[in-house]
Coordinates of C-alpha atoms in Angstrom, one line a residue:
M1 CA 75.5 82.8 22.0
L2 CA 75.3 85.1 19.1
Q3 CA 76.4 88.8 19.4
T4 CA 73.7 91.4 20.1
N5 CA 73.7 92.8 16.6
D6 CA 73.3 89.3 15.1
I7 CA 70.5 88.7 17.4
Q8 CA 68.9 92.0 16.4
H9 CA 69.5 91.2 12.7
R10 CA 67.8 87.8 13.0
F11 CA 65.0 89.4 15.0
H12 CA 64.5 92.0 12.3
L13 CA 64.0 89.1 9.8
L14 CA 61.5 87.5 11.9
E15 CA 59.6 90.9 12.5
Q16 CA 59.4 91.3 8.7
A17 CA 58.3 87.6 8.2
I18 CA 55.5 88.1 10.8
G19 CA 54.4 91.2 9.1
Q20 CA 54.3 89.5 5.7
A21 CA 52.2 86.7 7.1
A22 CA 49.9 89.4 8.8
Q23 CA 49.5 91.2 5.4
A24 CA 48.8 87.8 3.7
C25 CA 46.2 87.0 6.4
S26 CA 44.4 90.2 5.7
A27 CA 44.3 89.8 2.0
E28 CA 43.0 86.3 2.2
P29 CA 39.4 85.7 1.6
Y30 CA 39.0 82.9 4.1
I31 CA 41.0 82.5 7.1
P32 CA 40.3 80.0 9.9
G33 CA 40.1 81.6 13.3
E34 CA 43.0 79.5 14.7
L35 CA 45.3 80.7 11.9
R36 CA 44.3 84.4 12.4
D37 CA 44.6 84.0 16.2
S38 CA 48.2 82.6 15.9
I39 CA 49.4 85.3 13.4
Q40 CA 47.9 88.0 15.7
R41 CA 49.5 86.7 18.9
L42 CA 52.8 86.4 17.1
D43 CA 52.5 90.1 16.1
R44 CA 51.8 91.1 19.4
Q45 CA 54.6 89.2 20.9
S46 CA 57.1 90.6 18.4
D47 CA 56.2 94.0 19.7
T48 CA 57.7 93.3 23.0
A49 CA 60.1 90.6 22.0
R50 CA 62.9 92.9 21.2
E51 CA 63.1 94.1 24.7
V52 CA 63.2 90.5 26.1
L53 CA 65.9 89.6 23.6
L54 CA 68.1 92.5 24.5
S55 CA 67.6 92.0 28.1
Q56 CA 69.9 88.8 28.0
D57 CA 67.7 87.1 30.6
Q58 CA 68.0 83.6 29.1
L59 CA 64.9 82.3 31.0
R60 CA 62.6 85.0 29.7
I61 CA 64.3 84.6 26.2
H62 CA 63.9 80.7 26.1
K63 CA 60.2 81.1 27.1
L64 CA 59.7 83.7 24.5
V65 CA 61.1 81.8 21.7
R66 CA 59.4 78.5 22.6
E67 CA 56.0 80.5 22.7
M68 CA 56.7 81.9 19.3
E69 CA 57.6 78.6 18.0
R70 CA 54.4 77.0 19.2
L71 CA 52.2 79.7 17.6
A72 CA 54.3 79.6 14.3
E73 CA 53.9 75.8 14.3
R74 CA 50.2 75.9 15.1
A75 CA 49.8 78.4 12.1
R76 CA 51.9 76.0 9.9
Q77 CA 49.7 73.1 10.8
V78 CA 46.5 75.0 9.8
C79 CA 48.1 75.8 6.4
I80 CA 48.8 72.2 5.9
N81 CA 45.2 71.1 7.0
V82 CA 43.2 73.8 5.1
P83 CA 43.4 73.2 1.4
R84 CA 41.7 76.2 0.3
L85 CA 44.4 78.7 1.5
S86 CA 46.2 80.4 -1.0
A87 CA 49.8 79.6 -2.0
H88 CA 51.0 83.2 -0.8
M89 CA 49.2 82.5 2.5
R90 CA 51.0 79.1 2.9
S91 CA 54.4 80.6 1.6
A92 CA 54.2 83.6 4.2
V93 CA 53.4 81.2 7.0
N94 CA 56.1 78.9 6.1
Y95 CA 58.6 81.7 5.9
M96 CA 57.6 83.0 9.3
H97 CA 57.9 79.5 10.8
G98 CA 61.4 79.2 9.3
Q99 CA 62.4 82.5 10.8
V100 CA 61.4 81.6 14.0
M101 CA 63.2 78.2 13.9
E102 CA 66.3 80.0 12.7
L103 CA 66.1 82.5 15.7
K104 CA 65.7 79.4 18.0
R105 CA 68.7 77.7 16.4
D106 CA 70.9 80.7 16.6
L107 CA 70.2 81.3 20.1
R108 CA 70.8 77.5 20.7
I109 CA 67.5 76.9 22.5
S110 CA 66.6 73.3 22.6
S111 CA 63.0 71.9 22.2

């Protein structure tokens, strides 16, 4: 398991990635509801996730990260399946998804 500072740094990167995806979503002229919903839910989860991560409650952490992974994967799939989304939107979602996967890997959470 990573040290608390490492977890905080990884989570900070994830928060930034979610923020970038949310900004890209706001700037996009056409956003499917499923994509908007996924990003908004991830944004809300990130607001409380720091507390969960610092709690060191492994069950809560695993549940949180798996839910974040599910939402990020859902957003990524929408980007794959909707060709009219901008490259900026796709890039922001892919980066966000990658940061969730990095957090999952660093916390050694299995699928």
